[in-house]
Tab-separated table of C-alpha atoms (C1' of nucleotides) in Angstrom:
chain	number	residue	atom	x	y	z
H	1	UNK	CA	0.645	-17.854	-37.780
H	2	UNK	CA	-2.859	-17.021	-36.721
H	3	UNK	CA	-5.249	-14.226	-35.520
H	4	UNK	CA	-3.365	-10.742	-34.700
H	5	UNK	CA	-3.511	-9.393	-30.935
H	6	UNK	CA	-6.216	-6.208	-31.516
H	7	UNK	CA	-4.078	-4.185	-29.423
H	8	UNK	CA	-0.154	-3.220	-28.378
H	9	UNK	CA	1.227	-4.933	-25.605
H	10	UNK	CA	2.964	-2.134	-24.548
H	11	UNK	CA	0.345	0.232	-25.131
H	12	UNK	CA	-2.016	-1.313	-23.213
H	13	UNK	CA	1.020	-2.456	-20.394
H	14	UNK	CA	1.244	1.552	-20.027
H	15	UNK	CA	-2.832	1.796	-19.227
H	16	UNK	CA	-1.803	-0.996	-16.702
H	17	UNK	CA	1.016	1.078	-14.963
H	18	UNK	CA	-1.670	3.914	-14.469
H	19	UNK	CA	-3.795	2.161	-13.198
H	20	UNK	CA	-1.321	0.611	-10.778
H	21	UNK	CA	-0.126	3.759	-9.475
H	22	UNK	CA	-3.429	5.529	-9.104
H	23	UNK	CA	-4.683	3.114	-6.900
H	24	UNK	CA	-2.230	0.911	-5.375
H	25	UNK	CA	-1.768	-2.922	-5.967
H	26	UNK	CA	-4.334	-4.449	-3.675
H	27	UNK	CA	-6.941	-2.002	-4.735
H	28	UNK	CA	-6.757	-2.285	-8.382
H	29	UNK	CA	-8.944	-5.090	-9.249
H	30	UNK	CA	-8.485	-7.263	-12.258
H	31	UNK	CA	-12.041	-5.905	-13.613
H	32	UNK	CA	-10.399	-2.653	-12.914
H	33	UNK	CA	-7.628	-3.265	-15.036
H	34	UNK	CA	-9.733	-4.710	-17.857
H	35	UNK	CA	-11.635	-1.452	-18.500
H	36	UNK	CA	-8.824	0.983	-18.460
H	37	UNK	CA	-6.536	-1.378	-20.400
H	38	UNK	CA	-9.389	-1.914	-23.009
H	39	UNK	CA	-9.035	-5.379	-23.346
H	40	UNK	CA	-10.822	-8.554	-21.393
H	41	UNK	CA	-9.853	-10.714	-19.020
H	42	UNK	CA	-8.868	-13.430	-21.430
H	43	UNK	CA	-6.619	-11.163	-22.906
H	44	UNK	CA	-4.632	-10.155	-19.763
H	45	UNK	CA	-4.374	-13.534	-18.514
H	46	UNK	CA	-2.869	-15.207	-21.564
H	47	UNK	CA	-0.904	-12.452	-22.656
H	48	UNK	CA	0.223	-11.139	-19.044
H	49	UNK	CA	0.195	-14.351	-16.744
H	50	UNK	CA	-1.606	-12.984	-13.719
H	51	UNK	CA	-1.773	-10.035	-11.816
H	52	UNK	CA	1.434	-9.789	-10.388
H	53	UNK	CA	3.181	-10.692	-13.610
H	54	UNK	CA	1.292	-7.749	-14.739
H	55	UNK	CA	2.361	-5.857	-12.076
H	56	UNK	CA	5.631	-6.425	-12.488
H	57	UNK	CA	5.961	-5.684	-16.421
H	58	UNK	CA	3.907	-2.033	-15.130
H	59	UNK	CA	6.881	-1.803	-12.614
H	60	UNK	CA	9.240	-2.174	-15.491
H	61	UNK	CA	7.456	0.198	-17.627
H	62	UNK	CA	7.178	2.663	-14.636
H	63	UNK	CA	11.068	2.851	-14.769
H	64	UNK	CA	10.900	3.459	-18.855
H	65	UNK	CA	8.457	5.884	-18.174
H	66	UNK	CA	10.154	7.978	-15.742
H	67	UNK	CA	13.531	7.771	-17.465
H	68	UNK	CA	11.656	10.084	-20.650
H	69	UNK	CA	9.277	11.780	-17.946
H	70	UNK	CA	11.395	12.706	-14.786
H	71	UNK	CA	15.290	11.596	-15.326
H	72	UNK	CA	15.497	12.767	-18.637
H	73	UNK	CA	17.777	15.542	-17.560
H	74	UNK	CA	19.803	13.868	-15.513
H	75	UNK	CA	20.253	11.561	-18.352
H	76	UNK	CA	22.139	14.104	-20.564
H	77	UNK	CA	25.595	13.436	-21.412
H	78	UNK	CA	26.885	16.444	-19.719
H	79	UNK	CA	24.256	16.787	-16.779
H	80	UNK	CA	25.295	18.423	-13.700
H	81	UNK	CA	24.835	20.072	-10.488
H	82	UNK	CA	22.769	22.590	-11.526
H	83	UNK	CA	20.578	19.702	-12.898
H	84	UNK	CA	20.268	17.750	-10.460
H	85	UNK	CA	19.285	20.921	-8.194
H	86	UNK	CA	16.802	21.831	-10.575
H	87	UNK	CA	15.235	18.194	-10.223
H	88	UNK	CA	14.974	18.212	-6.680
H	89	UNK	CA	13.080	21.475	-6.567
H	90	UNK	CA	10.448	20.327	-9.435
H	91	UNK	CA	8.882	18.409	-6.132
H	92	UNK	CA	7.868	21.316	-4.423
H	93	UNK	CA	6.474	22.702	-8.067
H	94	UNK	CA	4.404	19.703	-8.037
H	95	UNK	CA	3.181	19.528	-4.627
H	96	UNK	CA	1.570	22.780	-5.468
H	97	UNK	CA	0.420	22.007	-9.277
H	98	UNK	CA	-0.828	18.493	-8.945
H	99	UNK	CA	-4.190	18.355	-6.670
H	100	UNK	CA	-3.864	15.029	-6.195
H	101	UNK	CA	0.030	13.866	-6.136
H	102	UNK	CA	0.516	10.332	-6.953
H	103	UNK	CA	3.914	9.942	-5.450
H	104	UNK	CA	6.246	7.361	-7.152
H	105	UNK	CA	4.872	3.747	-8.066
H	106	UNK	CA	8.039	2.486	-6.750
H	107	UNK	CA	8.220	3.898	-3.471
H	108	UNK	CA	4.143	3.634	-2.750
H	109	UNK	CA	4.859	-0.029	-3.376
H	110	UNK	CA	7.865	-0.572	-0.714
H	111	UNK	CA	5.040	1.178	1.834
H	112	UNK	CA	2.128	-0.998	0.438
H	113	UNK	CA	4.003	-4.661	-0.138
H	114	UNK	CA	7.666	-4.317	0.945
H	115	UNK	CA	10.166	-7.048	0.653
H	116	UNK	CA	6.342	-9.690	0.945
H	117	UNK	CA	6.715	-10.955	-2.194
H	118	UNK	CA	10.784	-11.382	-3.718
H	119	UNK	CA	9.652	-10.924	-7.202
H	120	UNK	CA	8.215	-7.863	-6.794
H	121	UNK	CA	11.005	-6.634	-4.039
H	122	UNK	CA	13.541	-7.453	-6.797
H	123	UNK	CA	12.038	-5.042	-9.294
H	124	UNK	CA	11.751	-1.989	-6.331
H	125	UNK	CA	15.185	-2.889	-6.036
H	126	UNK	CA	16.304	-2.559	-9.476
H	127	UNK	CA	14.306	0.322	-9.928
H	128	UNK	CA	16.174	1.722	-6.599
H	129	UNK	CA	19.689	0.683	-8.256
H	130	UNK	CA	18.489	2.416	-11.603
H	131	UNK	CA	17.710	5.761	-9.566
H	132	UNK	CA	21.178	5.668	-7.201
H	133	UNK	CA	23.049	4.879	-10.439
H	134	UNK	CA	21.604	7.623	-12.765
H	135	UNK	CA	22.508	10.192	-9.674
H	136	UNK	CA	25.654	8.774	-9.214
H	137	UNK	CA	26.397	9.713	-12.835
H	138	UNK	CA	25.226	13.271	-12.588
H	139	UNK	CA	28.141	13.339	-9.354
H	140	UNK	CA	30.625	11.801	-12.065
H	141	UNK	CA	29.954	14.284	-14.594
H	142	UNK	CA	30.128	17.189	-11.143
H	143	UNK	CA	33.564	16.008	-10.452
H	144	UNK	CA	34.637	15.921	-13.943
H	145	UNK	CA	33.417	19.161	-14.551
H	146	UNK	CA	35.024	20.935	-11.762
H	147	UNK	CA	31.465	21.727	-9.547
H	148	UNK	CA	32.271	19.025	-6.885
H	149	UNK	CA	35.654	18.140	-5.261
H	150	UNK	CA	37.401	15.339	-7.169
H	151	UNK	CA	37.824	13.749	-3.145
H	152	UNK	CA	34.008	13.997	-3.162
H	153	UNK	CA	32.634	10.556	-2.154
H	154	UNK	CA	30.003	10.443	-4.695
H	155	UNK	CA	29.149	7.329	-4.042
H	156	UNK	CA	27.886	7.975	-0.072
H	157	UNK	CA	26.387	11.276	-2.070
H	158	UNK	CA	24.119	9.572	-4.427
H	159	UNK	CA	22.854	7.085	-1.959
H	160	UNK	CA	22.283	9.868	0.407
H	161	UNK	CA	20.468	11.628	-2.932
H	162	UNK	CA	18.176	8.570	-3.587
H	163	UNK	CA	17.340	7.875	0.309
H	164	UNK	CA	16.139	12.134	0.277
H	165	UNK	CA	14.375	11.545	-2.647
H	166	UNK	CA	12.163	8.694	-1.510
H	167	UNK	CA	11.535	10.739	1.506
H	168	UNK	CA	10.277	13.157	-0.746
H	169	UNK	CA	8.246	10.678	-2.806
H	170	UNK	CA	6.427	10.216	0.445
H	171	UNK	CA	6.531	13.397	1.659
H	172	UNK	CA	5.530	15.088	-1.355
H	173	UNK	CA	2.104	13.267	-0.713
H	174	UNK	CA	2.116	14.247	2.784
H	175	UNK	CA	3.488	17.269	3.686
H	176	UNK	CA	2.783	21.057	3.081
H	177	UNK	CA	4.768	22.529	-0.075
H	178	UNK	CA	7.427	24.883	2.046
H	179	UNK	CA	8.670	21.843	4.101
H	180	UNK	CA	9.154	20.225	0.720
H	181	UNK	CA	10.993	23.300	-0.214
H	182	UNK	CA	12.689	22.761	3.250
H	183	UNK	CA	13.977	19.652	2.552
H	184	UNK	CA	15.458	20.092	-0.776
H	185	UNK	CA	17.433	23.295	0.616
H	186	UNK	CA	18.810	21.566	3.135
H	187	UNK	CA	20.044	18.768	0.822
H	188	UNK	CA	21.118	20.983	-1.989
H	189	UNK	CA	23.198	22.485	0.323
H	190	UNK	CA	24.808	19.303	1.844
H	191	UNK	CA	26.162	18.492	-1.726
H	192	UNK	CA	29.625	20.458	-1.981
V	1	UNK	CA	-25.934	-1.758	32.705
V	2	UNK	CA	-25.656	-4.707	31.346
V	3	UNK	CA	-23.057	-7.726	30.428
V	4	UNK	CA	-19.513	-6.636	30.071
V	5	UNK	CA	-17.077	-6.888	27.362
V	6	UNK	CA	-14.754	-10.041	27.676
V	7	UNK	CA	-11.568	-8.276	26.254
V	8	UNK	CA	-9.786	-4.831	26.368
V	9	UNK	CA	-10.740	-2.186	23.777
V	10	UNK	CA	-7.072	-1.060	24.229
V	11	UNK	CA	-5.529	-4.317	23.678
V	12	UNK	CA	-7.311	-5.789	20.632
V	13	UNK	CA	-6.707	-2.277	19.324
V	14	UNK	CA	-2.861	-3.039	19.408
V	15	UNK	CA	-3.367	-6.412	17.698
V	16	UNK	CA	-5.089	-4.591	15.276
V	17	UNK	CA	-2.385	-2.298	14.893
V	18	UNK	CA	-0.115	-4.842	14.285
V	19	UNK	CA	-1.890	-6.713	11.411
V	20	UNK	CA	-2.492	-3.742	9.729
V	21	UNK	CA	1.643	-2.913	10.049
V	22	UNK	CA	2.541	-6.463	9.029
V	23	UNK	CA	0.404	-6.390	6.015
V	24	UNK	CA	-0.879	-3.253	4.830
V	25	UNK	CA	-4.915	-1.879	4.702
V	26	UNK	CA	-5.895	-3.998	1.909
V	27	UNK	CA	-4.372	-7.071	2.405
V	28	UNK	CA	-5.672	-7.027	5.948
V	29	UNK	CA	-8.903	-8.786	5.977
V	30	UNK	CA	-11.679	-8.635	8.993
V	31	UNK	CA	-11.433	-12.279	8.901
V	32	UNK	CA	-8.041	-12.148	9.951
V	33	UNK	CA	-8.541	-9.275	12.307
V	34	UNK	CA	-10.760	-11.700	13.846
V	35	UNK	CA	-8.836	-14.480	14.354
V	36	UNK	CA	-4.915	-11.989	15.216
V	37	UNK	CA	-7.524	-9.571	17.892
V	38	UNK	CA	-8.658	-12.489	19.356
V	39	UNK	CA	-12.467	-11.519	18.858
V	40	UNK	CA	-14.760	-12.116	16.147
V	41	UNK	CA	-16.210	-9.954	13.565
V	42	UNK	CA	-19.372	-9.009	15.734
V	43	UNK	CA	-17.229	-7.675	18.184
V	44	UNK	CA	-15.158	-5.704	16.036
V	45	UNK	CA	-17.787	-4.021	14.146
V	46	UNK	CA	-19.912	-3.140	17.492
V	47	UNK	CA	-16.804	-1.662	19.380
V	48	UNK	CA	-15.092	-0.191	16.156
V	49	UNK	CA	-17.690	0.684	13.585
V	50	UNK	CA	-16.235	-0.162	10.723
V	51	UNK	CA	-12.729	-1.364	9.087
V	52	UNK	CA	-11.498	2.009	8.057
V	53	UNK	CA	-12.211	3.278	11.596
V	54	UNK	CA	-10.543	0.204	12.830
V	55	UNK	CA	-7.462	1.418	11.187
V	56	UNK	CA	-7.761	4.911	11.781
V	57	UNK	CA	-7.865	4.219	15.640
V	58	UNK	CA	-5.027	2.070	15.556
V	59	UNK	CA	-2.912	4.527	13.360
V	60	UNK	CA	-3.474	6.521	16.947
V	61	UNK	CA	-2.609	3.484	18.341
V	62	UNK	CA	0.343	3.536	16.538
V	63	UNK	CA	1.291	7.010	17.470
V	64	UNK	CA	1.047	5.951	21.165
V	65	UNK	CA	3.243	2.711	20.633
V	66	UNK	CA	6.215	4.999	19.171
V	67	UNK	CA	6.203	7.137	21.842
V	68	UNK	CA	7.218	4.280	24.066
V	69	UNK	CA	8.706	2.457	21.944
V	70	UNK	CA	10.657	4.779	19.000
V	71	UNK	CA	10.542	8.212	20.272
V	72	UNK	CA	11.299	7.981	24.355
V	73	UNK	CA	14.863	9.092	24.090
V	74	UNK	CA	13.658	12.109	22.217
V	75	UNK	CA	10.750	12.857	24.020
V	76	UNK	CA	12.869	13.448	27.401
V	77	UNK	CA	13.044	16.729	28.830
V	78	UNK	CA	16.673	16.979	28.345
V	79	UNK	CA	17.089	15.616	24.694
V	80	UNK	CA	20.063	16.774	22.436
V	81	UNK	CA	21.720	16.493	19.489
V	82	UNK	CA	23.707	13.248	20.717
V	83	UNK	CA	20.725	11.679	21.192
V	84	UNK	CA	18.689	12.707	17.454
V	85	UNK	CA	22.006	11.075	16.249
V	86	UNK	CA	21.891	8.258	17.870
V	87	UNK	CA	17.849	7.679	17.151
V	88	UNK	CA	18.932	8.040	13.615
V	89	UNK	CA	21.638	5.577	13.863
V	90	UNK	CA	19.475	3.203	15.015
V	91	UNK	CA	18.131	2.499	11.511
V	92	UNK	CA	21.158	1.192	10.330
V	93	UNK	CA	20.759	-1.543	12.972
V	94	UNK	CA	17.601	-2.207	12.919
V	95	UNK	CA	17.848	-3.035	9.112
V	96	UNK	CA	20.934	-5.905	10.123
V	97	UNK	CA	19.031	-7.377	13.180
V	98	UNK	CA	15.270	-7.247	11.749
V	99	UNK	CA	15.344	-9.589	8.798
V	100	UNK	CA	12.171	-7.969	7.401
V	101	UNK	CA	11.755	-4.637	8.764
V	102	UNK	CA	8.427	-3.723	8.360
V	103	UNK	CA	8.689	-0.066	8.133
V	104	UNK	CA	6.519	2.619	9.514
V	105	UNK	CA	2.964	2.125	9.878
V	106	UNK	CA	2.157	5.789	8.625
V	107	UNK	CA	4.908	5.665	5.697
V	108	UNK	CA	3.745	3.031	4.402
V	109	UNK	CA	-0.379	4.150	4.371
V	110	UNK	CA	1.292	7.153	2.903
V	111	UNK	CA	2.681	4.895	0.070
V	112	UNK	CA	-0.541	2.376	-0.192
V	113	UNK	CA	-3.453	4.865	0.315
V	114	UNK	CA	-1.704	8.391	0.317
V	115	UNK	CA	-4.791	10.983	0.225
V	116	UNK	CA	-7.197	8.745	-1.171
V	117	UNK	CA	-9.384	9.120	1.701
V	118	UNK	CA	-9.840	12.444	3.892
V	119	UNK	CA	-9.814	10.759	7.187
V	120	UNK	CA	-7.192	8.459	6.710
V	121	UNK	CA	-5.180	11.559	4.866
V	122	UNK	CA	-5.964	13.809	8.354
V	123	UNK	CA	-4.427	10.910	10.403
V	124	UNK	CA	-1.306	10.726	8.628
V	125	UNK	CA	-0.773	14.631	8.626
V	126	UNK	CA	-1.391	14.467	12.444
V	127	UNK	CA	1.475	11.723	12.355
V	128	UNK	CA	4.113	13.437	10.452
V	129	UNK	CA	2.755	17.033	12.511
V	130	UNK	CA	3.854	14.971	15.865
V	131	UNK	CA	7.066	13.325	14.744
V	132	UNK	CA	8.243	17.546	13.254
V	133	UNK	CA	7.767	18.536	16.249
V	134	UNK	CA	9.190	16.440	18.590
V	135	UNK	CA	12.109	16.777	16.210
V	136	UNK	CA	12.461	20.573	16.388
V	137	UNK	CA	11.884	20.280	20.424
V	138	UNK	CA	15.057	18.579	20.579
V	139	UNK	CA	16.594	21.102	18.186
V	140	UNK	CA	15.381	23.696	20.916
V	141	UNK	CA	16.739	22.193	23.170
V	142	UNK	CA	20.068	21.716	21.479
V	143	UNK	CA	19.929	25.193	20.606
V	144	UNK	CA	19.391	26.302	24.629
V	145	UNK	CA	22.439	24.097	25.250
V	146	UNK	CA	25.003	25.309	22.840
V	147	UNK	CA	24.928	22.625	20.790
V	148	UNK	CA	23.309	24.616	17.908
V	149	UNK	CA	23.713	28.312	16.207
V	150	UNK	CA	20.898	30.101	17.987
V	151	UNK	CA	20.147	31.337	14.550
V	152	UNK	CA	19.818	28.055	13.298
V	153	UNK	CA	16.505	27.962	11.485
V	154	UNK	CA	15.083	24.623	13.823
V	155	UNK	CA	11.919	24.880	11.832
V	156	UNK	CA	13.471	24.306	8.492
V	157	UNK	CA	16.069	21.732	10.215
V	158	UNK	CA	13.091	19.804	11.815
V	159	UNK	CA	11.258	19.699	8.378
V	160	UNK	CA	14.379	18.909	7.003
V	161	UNK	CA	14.588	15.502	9.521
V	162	UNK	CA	11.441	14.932	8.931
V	163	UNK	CA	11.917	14.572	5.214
V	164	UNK	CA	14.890	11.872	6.180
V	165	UNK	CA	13.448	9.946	8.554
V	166	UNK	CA	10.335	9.027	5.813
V	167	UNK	CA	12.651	8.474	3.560
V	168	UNK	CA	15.150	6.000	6.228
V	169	UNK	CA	11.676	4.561	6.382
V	170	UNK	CA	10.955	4.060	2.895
V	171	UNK	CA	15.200	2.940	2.462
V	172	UNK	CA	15.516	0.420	5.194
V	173	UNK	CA	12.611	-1.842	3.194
V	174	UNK	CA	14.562	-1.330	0.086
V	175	UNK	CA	17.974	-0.756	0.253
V	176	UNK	CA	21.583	-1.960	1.854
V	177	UNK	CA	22.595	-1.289	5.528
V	178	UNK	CA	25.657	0.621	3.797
V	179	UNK	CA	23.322	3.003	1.854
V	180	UNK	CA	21.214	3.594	5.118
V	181	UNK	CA	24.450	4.103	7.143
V	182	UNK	CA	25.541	6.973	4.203
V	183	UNK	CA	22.082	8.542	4.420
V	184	UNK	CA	22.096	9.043	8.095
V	185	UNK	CA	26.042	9.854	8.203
V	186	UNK	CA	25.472	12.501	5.448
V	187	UNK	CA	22.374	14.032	7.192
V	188	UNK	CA	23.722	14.406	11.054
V	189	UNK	CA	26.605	16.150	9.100
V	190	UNK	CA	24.416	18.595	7.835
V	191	UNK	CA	22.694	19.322	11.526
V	192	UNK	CA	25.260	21.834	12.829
O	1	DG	C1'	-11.081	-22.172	-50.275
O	2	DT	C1'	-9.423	-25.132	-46.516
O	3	DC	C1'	-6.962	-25.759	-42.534
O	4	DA	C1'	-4.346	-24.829	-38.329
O	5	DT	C1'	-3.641	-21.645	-34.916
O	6	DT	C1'	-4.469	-17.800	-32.098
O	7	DT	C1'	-7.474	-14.177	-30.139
O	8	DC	C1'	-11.759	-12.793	-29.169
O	9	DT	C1'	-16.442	-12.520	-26.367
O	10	DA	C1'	-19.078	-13.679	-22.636
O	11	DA	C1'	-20.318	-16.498	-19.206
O	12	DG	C1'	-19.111	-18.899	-15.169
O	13	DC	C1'	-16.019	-20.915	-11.508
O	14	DT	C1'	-14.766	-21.102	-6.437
O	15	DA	C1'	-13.178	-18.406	-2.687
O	16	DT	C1'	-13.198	-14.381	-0.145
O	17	DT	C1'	-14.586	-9.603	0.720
O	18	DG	C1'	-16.815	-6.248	4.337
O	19	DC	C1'	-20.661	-6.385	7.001
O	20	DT	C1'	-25.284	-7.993	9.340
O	21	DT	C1'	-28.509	-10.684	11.921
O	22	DA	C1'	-31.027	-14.059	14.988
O	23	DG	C1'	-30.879	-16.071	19.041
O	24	DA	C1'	-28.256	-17.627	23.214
O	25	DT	C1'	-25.738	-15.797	27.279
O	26	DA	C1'	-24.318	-12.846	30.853
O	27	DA	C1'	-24.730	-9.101	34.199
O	28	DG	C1'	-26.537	-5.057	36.759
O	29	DT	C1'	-31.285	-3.212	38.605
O	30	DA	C1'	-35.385	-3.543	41.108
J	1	DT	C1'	-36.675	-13.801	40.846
J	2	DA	C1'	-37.987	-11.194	36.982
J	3	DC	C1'	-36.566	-7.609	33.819
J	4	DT	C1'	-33.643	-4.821	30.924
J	5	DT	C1'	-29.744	-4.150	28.365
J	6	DA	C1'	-25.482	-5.337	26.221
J	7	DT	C1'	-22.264	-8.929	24.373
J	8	DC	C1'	-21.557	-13.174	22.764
J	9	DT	C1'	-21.623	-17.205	19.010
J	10	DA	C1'	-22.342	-18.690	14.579
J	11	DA	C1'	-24.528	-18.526	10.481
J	12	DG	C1'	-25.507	-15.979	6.452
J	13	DC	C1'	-25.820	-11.867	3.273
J	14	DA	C1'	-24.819	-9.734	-1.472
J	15	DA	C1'	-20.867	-8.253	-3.900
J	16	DT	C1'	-16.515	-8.889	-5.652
J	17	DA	C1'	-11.916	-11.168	-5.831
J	18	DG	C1'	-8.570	-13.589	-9.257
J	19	DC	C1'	-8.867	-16.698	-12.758
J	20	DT	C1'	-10.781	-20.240	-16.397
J	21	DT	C1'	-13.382	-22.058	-20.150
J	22	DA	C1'	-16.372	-23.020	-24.300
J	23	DG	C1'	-17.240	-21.604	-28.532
J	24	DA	C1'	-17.247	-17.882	-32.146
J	25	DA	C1'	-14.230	-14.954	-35.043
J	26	DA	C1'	-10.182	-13.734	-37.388
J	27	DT	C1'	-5.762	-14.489	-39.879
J	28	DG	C1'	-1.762	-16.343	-42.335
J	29	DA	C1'	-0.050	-20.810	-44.767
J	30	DC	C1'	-0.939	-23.959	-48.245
DNA sequence: GTCATTTCTAAGCTATTGCTTAGATAAGTA
DNA sequence: TACTTATCTAAGCAATAGCTTAGAAATGAC
């Protein structure tokens, strides 16, 4: 063994994934990076690879990140309808509480890089599966529990769910707070 | 007067508008501009001022080339229901016969640059403002022809579409022709 | 304490970024 | 034909991009 690292990985990994979503991938520069993550060039390179290695791991840690920040209810054992109602509508609350919405990091990167670069479209994707999966749950638990109708197609449901939400992800940046409110009516209301 | 431009503002300005869709606002270099419009850099900076206004023009561009191109069975006089269905339909296809779709031009600023910048964020807005209302004309319209409740709330419908399509345009970079096909299927069923 | 190994700082690398400029060229006016 | 004005080519500008390297500093093993 030898010299300790004078900072946590994932600490710093988490300065890396706000940095990312702030400003985008192309925009963020590398010196960028290196002051908010509090560490030096050197030390991003040889512990992180490159830049899109980095970006990557703060894709990763996006997902982690929202499953304690946004999913966590959905999460629950015994989440339901009412839950995932209650989800939806926190986007209109944040339209109007957040100046400055961020959006998701996932979805502002299928606008910003797409399928370009297959490393980086296979972590949207799995971040896309995680999201279609964790709603498709919340259905499960519906049926189970009586709210939804046990011929209910959940699966069509929670891919219709996840497609609404990344139209909200975008429109949420984008639109005026009652068409957000709009839009989650109209879905809530398309899930019976 | 004096010696005349060798090329068409109009037509460089679609170039433009083209490497800016197939690669995003950062990852679109002047250099590049240069060599896809056909014109080099003094030409571009004389007739179009800068980059960002380079990009703001051709997200007008843009506009103009959906109209033709996207929009044209919508925008006629008579446009109905049958017809919003089929538009929507169409991005189930175009995700099997495009092997990399490339999106929307505006959804995916919205994603890379969101309101970062007040002009860019006013061109967007006009975007989405357009595509509502083209949307709730044809709800009108369905609405005069018996096709819809005349009590149906178009406005909230057409923000409701809206909300969709940025999502279909967010989902057919990202996800399965199936999923798509559920999203769409799901949503006309909700338009009644 | 000595050694091997890793991390640190700080400078520097080449390539590219958005943008500008000097001078040649073209075209309408008189 | 001479003059004015605008557009062209091609070179060049400072700043920054992602990434690397040389040498100093730290740490656990022996």
């Amino acid at each position: 063994m030898a010299r300790n690292k004078a900072y946590s990985e994932e600490e710093v990994l988490g300065k890396a994934m706000e940095v990312f979503w702030k400003n985008g991938y192309e925009a963020t520069s590398v010196r960028l990076l290196e002051k908010e993550m509090g560490i030096n060039q050197f030390s991003i390179y040889s512990t992180f690879s490159s830049k899109k290695e980095l970006f990557i791991l703060s894709l990763k840690k996006y997902t982690e990140y929202v499953k304690v920040h946004r999913f966590h209810t959905l999460l629950k054992k015994d989440a339901g309808l009412k839950d995932l109602e209650t989800f939806f509508h926190h986007f209109a609350r944040k339209k109007r509480t957040e100046q400055h919405y961020r959006g998701c990091l996932v979805v502002n990167t299928t606008g910003e890089l797409g399928a370009k670069d297959p490393d980086i479209a296979k972590a949207l994707s799995n971040y896309f599966g995680f999201i279609k999966n964790t709603i498709k749950q919340v259905l499960q638990n519906a049926v189970e529990a009586g709210e939804l109708s046990a011929n209910a197609d959940i699966d069509k449901y929670s891919n219709y769910l996840l497609g609404v939400l990344q139209g909200l992800s975008v429109g949420a940046k984008a639109l005026e707070e009652q068409q957000i409110k709009d839009i989650v009516d109209m879905t809530m209301a398309n899930i019976k």
